[in-house]
Short mmCIF file of C-alpha atoms and ligand atoms in Angstrom, two decimals:
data_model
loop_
_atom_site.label_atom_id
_atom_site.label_comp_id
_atom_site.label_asym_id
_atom_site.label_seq_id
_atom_site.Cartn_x
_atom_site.Cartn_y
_atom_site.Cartn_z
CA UNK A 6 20.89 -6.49 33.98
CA UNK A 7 21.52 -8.89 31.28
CA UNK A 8 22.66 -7.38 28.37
CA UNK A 9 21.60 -8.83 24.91
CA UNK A 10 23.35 -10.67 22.56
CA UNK A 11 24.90 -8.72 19.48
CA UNK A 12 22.62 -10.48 15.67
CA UNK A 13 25.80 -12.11 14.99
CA UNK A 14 26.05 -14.26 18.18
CA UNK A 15 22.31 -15.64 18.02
CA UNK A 16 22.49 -19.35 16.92
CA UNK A 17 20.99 -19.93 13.39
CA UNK A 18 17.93 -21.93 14.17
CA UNK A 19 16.81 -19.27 16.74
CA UNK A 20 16.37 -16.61 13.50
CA UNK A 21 14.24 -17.04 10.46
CA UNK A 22 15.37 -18.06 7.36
CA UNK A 23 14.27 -16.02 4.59
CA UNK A 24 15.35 -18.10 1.77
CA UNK A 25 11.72 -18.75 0.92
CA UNK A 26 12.31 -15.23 0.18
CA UNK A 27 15.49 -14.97 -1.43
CA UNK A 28 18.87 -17.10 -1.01
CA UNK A 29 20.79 -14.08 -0.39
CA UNK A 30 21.24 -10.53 -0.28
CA UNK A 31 23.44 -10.67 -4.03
CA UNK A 32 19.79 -12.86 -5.19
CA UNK A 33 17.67 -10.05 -4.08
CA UNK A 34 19.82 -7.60 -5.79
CA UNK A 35 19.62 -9.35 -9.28
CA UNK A 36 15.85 -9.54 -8.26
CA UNK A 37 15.59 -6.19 -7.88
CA UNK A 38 17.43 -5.11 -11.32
CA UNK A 39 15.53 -7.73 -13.34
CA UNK A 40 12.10 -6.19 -11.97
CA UNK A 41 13.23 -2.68 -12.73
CA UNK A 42 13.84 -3.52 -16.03
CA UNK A 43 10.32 -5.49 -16.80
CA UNK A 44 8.34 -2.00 -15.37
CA UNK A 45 8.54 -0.28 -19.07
CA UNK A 46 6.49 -3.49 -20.01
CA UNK A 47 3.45 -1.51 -18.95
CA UNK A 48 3.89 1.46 -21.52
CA UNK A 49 3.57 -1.29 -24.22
CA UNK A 50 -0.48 -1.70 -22.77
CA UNK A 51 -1.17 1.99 -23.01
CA UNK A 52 -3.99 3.39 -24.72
CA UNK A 53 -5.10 0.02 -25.79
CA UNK A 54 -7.16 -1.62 -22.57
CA UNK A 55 -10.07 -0.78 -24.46
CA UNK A 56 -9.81 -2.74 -27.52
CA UNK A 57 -10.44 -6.06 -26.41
CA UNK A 58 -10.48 -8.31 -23.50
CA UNK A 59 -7.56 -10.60 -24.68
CA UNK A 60 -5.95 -7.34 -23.92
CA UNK A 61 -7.29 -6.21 -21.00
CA UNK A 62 -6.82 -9.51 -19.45
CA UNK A 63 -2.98 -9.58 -20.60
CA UNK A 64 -2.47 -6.34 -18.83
CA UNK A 65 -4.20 -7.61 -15.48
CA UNK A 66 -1.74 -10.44 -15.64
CA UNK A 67 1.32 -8.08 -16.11
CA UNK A 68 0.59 -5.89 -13.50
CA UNK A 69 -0.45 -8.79 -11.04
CA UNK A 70 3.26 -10.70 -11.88
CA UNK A 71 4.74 -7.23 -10.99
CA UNK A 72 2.61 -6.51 -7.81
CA UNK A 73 3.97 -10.01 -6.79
CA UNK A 74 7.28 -10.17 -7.04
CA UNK A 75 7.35 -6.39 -5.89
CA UNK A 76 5.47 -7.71 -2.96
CA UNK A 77 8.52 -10.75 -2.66
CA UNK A 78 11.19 -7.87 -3.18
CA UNK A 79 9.49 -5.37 -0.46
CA UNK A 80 8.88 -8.31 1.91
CA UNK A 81 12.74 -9.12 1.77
CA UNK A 82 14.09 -5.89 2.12
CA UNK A 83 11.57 -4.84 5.51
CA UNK A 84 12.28 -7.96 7.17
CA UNK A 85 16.17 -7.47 6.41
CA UNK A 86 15.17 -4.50 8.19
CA UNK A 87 16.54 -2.31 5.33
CA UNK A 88 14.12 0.63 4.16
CA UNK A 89 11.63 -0.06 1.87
CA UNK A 90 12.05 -0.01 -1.61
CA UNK A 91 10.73 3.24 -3.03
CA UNK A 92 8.82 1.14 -5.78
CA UNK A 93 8.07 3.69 -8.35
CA UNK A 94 4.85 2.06 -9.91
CA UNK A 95 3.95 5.26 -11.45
CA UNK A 96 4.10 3.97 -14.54
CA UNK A 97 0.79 1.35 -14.36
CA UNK A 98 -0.97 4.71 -12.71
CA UNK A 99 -3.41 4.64 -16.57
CA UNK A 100 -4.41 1.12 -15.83
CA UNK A 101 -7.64 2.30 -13.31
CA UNK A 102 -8.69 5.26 -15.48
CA UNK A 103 -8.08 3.22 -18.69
CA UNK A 104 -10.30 0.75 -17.51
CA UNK A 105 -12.95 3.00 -15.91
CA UNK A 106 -12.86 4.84 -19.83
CA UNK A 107 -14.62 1.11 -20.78
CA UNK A 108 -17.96 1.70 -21.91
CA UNK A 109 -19.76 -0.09 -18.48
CA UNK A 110 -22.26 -1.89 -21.18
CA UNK A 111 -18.68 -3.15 -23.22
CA UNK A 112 -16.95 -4.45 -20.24
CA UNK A 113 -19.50 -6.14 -18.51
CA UNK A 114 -19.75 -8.21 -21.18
CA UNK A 115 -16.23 -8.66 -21.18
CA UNK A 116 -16.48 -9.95 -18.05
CA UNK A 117 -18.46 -13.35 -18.76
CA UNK A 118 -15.23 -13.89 -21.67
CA UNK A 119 -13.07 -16.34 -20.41
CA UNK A 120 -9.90 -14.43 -20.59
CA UNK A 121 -11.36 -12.23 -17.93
CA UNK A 122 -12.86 -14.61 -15.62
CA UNK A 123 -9.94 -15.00 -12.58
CA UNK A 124 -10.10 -11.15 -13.01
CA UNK A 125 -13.77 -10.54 -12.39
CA UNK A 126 -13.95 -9.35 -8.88
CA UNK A 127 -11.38 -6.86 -9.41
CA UNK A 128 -12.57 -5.56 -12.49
CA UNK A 129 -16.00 -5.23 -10.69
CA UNK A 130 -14.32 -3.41 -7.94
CA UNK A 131 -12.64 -1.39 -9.79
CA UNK A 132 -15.86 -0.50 -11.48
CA UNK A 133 -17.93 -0.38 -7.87
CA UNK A 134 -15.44 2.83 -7.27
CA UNK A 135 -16.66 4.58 -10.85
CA UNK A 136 -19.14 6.95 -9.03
CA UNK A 137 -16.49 8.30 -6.77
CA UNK A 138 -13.60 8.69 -9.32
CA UNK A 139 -13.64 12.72 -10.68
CA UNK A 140 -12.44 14.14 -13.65
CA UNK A 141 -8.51 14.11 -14.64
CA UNK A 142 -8.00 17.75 -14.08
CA UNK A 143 -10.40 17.58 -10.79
CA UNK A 144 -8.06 14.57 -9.44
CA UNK A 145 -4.61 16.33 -10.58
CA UNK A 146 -5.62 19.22 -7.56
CA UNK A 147 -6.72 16.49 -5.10
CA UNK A 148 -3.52 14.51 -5.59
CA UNK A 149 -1.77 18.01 -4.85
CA UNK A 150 -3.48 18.85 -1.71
CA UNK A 151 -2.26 15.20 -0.55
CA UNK A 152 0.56 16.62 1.58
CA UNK A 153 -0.97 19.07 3.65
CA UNK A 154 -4.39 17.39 3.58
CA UNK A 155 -2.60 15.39 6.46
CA UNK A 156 -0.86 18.59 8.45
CA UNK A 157 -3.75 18.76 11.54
CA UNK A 158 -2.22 14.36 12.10
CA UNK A 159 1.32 15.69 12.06
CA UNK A 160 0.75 18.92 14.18
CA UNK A 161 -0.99 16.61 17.16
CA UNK A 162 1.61 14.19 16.63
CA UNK A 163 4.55 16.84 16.90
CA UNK A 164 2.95 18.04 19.56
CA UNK A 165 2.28 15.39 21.79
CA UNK A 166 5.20 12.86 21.01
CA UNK A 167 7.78 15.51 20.51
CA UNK A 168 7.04 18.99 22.09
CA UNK A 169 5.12 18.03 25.59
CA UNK A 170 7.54 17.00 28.33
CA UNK A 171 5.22 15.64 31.53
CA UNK A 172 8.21 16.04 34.16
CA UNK A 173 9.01 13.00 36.71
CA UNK A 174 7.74 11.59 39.67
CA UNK A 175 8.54 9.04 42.42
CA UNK A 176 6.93 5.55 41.83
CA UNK A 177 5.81 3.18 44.50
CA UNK A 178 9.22 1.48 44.40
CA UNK A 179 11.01 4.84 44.97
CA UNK A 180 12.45 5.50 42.11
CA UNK A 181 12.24 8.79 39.96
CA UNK A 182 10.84 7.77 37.16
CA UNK A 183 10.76 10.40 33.82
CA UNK A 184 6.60 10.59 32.96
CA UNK A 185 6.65 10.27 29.23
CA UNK A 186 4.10 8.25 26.82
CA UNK A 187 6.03 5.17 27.10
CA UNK A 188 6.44 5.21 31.10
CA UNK A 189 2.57 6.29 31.68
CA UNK A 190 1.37 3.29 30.89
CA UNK A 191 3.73 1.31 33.20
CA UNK A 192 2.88 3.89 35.98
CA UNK A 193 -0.59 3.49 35.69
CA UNK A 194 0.31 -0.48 36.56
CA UNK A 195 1.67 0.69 40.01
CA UNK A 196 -0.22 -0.82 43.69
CA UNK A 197 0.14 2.64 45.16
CA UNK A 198 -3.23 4.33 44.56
CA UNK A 199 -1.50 8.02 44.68
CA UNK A 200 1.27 7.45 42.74
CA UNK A 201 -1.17 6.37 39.55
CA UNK A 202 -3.26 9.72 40.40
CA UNK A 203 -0.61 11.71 40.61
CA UNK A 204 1.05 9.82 37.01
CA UNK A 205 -2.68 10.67 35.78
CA UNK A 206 -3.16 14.42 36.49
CA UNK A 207 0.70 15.23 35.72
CA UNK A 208 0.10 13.41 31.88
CA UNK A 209 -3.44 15.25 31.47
CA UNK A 210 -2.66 18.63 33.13
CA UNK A 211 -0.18 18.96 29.78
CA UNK A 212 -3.16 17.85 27.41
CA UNK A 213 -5.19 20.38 29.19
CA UNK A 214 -2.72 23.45 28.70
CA UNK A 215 -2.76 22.76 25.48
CA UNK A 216 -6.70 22.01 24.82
CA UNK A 217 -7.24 24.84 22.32
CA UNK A 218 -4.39 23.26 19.50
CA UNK A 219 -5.85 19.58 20.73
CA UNK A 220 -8.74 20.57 19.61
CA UNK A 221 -7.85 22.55 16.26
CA UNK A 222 -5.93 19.36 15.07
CA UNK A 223 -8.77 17.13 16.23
CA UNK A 224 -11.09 19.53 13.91
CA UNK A 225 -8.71 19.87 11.46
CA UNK A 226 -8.26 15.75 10.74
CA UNK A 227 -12.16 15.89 11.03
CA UNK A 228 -13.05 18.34 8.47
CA UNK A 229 -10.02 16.66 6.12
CA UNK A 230 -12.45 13.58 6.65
CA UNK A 231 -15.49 14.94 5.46
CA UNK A 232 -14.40 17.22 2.35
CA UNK A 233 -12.33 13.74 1.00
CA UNK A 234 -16.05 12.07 0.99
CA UNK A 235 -18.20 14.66 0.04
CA UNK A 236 -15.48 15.54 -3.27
CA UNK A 237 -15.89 11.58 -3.77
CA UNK A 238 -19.75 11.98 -3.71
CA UNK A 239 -19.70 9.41 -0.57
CA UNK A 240 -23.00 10.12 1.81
CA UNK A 241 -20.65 10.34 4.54
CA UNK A 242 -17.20 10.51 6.12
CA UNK A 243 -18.15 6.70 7.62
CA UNK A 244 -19.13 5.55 4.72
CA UNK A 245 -16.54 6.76 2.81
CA UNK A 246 -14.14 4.75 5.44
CA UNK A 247 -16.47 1.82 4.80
CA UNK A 248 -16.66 1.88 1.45
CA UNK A 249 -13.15 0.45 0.36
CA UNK A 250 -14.00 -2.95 2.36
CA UNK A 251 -17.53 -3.06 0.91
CA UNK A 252 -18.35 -3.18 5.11
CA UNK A 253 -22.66 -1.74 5.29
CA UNK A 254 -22.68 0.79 7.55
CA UNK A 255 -25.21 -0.93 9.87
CA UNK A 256 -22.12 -3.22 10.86
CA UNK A 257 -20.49 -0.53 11.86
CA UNK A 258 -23.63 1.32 13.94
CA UNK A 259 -24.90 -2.59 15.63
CA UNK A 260 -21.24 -3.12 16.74
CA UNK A 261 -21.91 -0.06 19.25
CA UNK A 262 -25.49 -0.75 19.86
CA UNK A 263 -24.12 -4.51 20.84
CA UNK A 264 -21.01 -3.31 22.93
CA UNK A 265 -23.82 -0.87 24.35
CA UNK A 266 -26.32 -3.01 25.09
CA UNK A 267 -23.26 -5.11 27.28
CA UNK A 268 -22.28 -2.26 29.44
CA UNK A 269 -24.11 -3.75 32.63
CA UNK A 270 -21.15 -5.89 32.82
CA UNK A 271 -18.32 -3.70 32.24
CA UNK A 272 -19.93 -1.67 35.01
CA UNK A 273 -20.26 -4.53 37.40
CA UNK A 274 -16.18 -5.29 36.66
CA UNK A 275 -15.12 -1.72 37.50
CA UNK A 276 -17.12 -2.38 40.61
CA UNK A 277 -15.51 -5.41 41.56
CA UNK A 278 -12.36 -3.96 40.68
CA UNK A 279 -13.63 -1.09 43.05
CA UNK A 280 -13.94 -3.31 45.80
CA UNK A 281 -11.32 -5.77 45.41
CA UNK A 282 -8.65 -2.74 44.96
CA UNK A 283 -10.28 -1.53 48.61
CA UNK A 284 -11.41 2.12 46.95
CA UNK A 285 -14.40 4.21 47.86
CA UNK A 286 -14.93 5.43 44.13
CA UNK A 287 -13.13 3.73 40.97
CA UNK A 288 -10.59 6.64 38.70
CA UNK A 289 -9.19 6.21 35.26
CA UNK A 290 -6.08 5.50 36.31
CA UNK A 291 -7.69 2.84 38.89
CA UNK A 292 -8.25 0.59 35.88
CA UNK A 293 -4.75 -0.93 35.07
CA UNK A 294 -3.46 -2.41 37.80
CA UNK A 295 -3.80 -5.99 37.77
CA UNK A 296 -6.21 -7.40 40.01
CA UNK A 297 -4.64 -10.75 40.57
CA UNK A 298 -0.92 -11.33 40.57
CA UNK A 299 -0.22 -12.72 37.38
CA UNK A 300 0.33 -16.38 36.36
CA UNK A 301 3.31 -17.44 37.05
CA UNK A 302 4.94 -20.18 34.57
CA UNK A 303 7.90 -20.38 32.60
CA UNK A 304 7.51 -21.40 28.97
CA UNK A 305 10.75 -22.26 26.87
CA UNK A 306 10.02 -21.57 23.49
CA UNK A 307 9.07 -25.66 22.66
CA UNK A 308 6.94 -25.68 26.14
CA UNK A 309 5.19 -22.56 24.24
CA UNK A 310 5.06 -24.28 21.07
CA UNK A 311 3.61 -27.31 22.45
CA UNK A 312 1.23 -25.35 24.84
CA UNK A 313 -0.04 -23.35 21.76
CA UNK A 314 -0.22 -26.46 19.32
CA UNK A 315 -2.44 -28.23 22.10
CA UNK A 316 -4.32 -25.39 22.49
CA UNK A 317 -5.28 -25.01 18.54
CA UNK A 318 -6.05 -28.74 18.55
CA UNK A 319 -9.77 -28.02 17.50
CA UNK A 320 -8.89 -26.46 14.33
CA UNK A 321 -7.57 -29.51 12.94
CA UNK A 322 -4.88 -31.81 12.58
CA UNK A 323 -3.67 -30.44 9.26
CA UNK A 324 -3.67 -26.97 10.67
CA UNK A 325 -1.82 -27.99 13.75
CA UNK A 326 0.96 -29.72 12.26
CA UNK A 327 1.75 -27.41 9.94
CA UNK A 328 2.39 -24.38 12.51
CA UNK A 329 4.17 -26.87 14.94
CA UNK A 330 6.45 -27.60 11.82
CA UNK A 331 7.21 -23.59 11.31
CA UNK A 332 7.22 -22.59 14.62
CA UNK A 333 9.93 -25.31 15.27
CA UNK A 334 11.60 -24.37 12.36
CA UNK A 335 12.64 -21.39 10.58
CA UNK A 336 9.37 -19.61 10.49
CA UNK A 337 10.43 -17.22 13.18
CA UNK A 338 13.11 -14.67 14.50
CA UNK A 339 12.52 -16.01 18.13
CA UNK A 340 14.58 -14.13 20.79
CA UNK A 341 15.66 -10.40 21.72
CA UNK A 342 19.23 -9.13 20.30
CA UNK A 343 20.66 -6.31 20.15
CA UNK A 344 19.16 -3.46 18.22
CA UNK A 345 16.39 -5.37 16.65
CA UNK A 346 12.88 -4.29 16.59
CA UNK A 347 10.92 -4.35 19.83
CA UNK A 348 7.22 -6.01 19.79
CA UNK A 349 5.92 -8.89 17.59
CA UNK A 350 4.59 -8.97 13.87
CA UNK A 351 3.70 -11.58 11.37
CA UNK A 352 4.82 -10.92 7.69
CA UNK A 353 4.41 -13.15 5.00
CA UNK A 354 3.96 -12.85 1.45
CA UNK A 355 2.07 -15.23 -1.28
CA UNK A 356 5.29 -17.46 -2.48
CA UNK A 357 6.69 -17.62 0.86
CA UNK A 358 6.97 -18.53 4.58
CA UNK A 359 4.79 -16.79 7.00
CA UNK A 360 7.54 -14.91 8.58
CA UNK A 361 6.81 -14.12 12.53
CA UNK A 362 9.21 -11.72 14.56
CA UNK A 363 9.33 -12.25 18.17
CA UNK A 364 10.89 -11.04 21.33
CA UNK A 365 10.09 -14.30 23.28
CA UNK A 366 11.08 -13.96 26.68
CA UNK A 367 10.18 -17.21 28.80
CA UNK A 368 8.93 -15.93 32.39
CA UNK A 369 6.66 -13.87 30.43
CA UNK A 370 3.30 -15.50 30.03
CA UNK A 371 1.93 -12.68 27.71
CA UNK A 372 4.20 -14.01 24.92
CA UNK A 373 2.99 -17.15 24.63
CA UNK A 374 -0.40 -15.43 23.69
CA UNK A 375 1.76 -13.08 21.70
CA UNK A 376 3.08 -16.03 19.72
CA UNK A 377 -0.60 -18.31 19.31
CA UNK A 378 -1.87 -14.74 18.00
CA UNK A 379 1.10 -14.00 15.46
CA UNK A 380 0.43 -17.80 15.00
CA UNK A 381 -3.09 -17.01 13.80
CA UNK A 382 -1.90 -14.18 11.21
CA UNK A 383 0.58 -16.49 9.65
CA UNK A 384 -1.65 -19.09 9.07
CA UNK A 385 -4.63 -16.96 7.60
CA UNK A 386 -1.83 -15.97 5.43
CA UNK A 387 -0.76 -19.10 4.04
CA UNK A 388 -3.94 -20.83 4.09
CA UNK A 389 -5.55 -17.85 2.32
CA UNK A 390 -2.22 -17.38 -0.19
CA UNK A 391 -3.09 -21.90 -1.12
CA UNK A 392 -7.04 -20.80 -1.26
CA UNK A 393 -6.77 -17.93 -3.65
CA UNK A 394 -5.22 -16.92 -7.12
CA UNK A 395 -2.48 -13.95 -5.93
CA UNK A 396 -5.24 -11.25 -6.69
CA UNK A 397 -7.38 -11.99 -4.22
CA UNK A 398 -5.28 -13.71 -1.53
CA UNK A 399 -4.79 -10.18 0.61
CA UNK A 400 -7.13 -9.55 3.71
CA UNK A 401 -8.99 -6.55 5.13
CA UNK A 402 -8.38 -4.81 7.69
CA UNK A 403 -12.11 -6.03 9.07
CA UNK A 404 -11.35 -9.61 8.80
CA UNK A 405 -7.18 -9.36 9.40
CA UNK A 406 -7.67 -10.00 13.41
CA UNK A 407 -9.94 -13.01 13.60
CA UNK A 408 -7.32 -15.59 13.21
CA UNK A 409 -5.58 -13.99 15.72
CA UNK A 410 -7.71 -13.31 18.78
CA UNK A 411 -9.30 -16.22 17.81
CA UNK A 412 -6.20 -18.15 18.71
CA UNK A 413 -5.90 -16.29 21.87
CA UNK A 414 -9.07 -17.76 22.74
CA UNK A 415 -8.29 -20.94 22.43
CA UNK A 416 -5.45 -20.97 24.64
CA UNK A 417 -7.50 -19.19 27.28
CA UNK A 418 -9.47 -22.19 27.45
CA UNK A 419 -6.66 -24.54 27.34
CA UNK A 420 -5.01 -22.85 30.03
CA UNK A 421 -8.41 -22.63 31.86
CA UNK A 422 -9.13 -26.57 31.49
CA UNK A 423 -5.31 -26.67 32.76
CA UNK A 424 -5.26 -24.84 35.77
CA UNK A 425 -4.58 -26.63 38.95
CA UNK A 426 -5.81 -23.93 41.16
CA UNK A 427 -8.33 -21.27 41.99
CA UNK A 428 -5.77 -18.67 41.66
CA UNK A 429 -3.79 -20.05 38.17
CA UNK A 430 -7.56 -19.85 37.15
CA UNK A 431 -8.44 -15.97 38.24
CA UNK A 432 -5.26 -14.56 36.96
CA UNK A 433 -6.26 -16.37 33.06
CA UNK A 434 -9.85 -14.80 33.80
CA UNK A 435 -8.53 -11.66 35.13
CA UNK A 436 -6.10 -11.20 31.75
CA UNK A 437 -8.91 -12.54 29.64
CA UNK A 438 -11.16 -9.88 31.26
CA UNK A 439 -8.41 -6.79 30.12
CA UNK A 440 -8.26 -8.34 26.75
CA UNK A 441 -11.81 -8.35 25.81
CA UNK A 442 -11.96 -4.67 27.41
CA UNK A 443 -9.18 -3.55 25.37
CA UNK A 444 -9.97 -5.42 21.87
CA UNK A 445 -13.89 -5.06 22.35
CA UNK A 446 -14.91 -2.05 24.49
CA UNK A 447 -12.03 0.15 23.90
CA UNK A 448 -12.10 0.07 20.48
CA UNK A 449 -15.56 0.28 20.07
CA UNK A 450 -15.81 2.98 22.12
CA UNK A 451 -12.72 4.85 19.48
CA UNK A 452 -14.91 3.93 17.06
CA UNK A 453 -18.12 5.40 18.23
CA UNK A 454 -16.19 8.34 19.64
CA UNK A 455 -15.46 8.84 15.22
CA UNK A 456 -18.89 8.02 14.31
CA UNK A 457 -20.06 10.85 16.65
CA UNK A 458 -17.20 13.51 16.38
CA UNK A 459 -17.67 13.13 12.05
CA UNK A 460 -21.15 13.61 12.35
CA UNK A 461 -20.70 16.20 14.60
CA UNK A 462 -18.54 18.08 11.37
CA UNK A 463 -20.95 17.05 9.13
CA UNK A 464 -24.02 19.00 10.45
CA UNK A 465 -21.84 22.18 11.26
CA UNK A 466 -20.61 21.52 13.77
ZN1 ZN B 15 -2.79 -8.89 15.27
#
């Protein structure tokens, strides 16, 4: 084994620089101080949000100059890998009931003044959330039931991260491997039909000894769901969920009809899999193992870069040039060291780079889709942070992975139009195949598995 290099012996350009962030750590400290000091400017707005839009609009611009540069001071401070300041913005809490207190006739006719005008949407969102906003003293005992209101998540999470142990078992290499969350997966990987089964039914036969708490936390979360909308006077705990994105529920209910209708074809790909793994009848644990050995090509990280850039050529020369630039630059923390965070993210925030983390590893042909999709979520960023005034530059959850798996896509079919051989070409299928059933069924599937479990609640269940 290789052991990693310690932070301090990585060369500079293989890091990110975060001075689009802040020159240094002393910088971010003077930041910090001068920001703390500005957040008594919002008890100089209170009580007066009312009296005219000139001030209403002032206000909005305060608290948007201190949302950014807490967002800049936040941004720093996670990606230094430091903990997160503890930003106590208690003190703009009056701004959404102040505003609410508007008479509705008053402020929409505030909104057409031009004071208001870059703040329009939000004002109007703000207001969309009026019928679901209760009286002070009826929100003082929600916000105190905010702790435990979460106790049935923690209890399953105790329970199965901390307090199960799953024993070990031999894999098909021969090697006594320790069956925990993390290992399962890799298990279920393995070419030896019995030692997945047995991985399987050792994992589960803990979930089933413990069905009866499974299930109280399960219906504990559940009825947590539907008591926050029906206090809120939402229709239902899905539309509550919905309702923050402004998403119509019959997005929501034709995503599962659509991944429904479709499920001829998953069925006919567990049956190939069937038959190409040589099994008389297809298992859970069955479904993992690759199919094809995988493709086989070493990337360094400018073969990826290139790879990726040639890939993303249909979205533009503009859009192309301007990843290539970060990507080769100091956009990204590019290579494992020692204790730094495992996996990949993209963090960025409106004034500066789109910061990527990375733990490229060249004979591993997943990271160069790892790297066109954190690609995809720094550009949305960017492009989105140049499109918009800072107030509505943020994403939603239900548009945040397009970008991403978009870009995925496109190298699929680069690689694709690339492949010199039948094989190079079933392995891209075969991963392309996983992918969609993990992004598309799966989580469909989760999601319907909600729609049906809430409703479930909801009529007594
Ligand atoms: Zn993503």
């Amino acid at each position: 084994m290789k052991s990693l290099p310690k932070r301090s012996e990585v060369p500079a350009p293989d890091t990110w620089d975060l001075a689009s962030l802040f020159e240094s750590d002393a910088d971010w400290d003077a930041a910090l101080e001068a920001w703390e000091a500005k957040i008594s400017g919002f008890d100089t707005f209170v009580g007066t949000l009312g009296s005219s839009a000139e001030r209403l609009a002032e206000c909005l611009a305060f608290d948007l100059e201190m949302d950014r540069e807490a967002d800049r001071l936040g941004t720093y401070a996670h990606l230094r890998g430091s903990e997160d300041t503890a930003a106590a913005v208690e003190r703009a809490s009056y701004i959404q009931p102040e505003i609410m207190a508007i008479p509705p006739k008053l402020l929409s006719s505030w909104l057409d003044l031009p004071p208001l005008e870059p703040y329009r949407l939000m004002l109007e969102r703000v207001v969309r959330n009026r019928p679901h906003v209760l009286s002070e003293p009826e929100e003082k005992l929600l916000a105190m039931q905010g702790t435990f209101a979460g106790t049935a998540g923690k209890v399953f999470r105790q329970l199965t991260d901390a307090d199960l142990t799953f024993g070990s078992l031999v894999d098909g290499s021969g090697n006594e491997i320790e069956l925990s969350n993390a290992t399962f997966t890799t298990l279920l990987h393995d070419t030896v039909p019995a030692v997945r089964k047995q991985a399987f039914h050792q994992y589960y036969a803990q979930y089933q000894a413990h069905a009866n708490t499974l299930a109280a936390t399960l219906s504990g979360s559940n009825e947590r769901d539907v008591y926050a909308a029906r206090v809120r006077h939402h229709p239902t705990a899905v539309e509550a969920a919905l309702f923050a994105d402004n998403v119509p529920l019959t997005v929501y209910d034709q995503l599962i009809a659509a991944v429904r209708d479709h499920l001829p074809a998953v069925h006919r790909y567990y049956d190939l899999r069937r038959r190409l793994l040589g099994l008389e009848e297809i298992h859970h644990y069955d479904c993992y193992v690759p199919l094809v050995p995988e493709l086989e090509q070493r990337h360094t990280w400018d073969e990826a870069v290139n790879v990726i850039t040639a890939a993303l050529a249909p979205l533009g020369s503009d859009y192309c040039n301007r990843l290539e630039a970060g990507l080769r630059g100091r956009w990204c923390d590019r290579y494992p060291n020692a204790g730094k965070q495992s996996g990949a993210f993209s963090s960025g925030t409106y004034d500066s780079d789109p910061y990527i983390l990375m733990n490229f590893q060249e004979e591993v042909i997943e990271h160069v889709f790892t790297l066109a999709h954190e690609a995809g979520h720094s550009m949305h960023t960017r492009l989105s942070a140049e499109a918009q005034p800072f107030q509505y530059s943020g994403y939603t959850i239900f548009v945040a992975e397009v970008a991403s798996t978009f870009n995925e896509q496109l190298l699929t079919r680069h690689l694709l139009a690339q492949a010199s051989s039948a094989k190079e070409r079933a392995a891209i299928i075969s991963r392309e195949i996983d992918a969609i059933r993990a992004t598309i069924i799966r989580q469909t599937m989760f999601a319907e598995f909600e729609r049906v479990s809430h409703a479930s609640v909801e009529a007594g269940g």
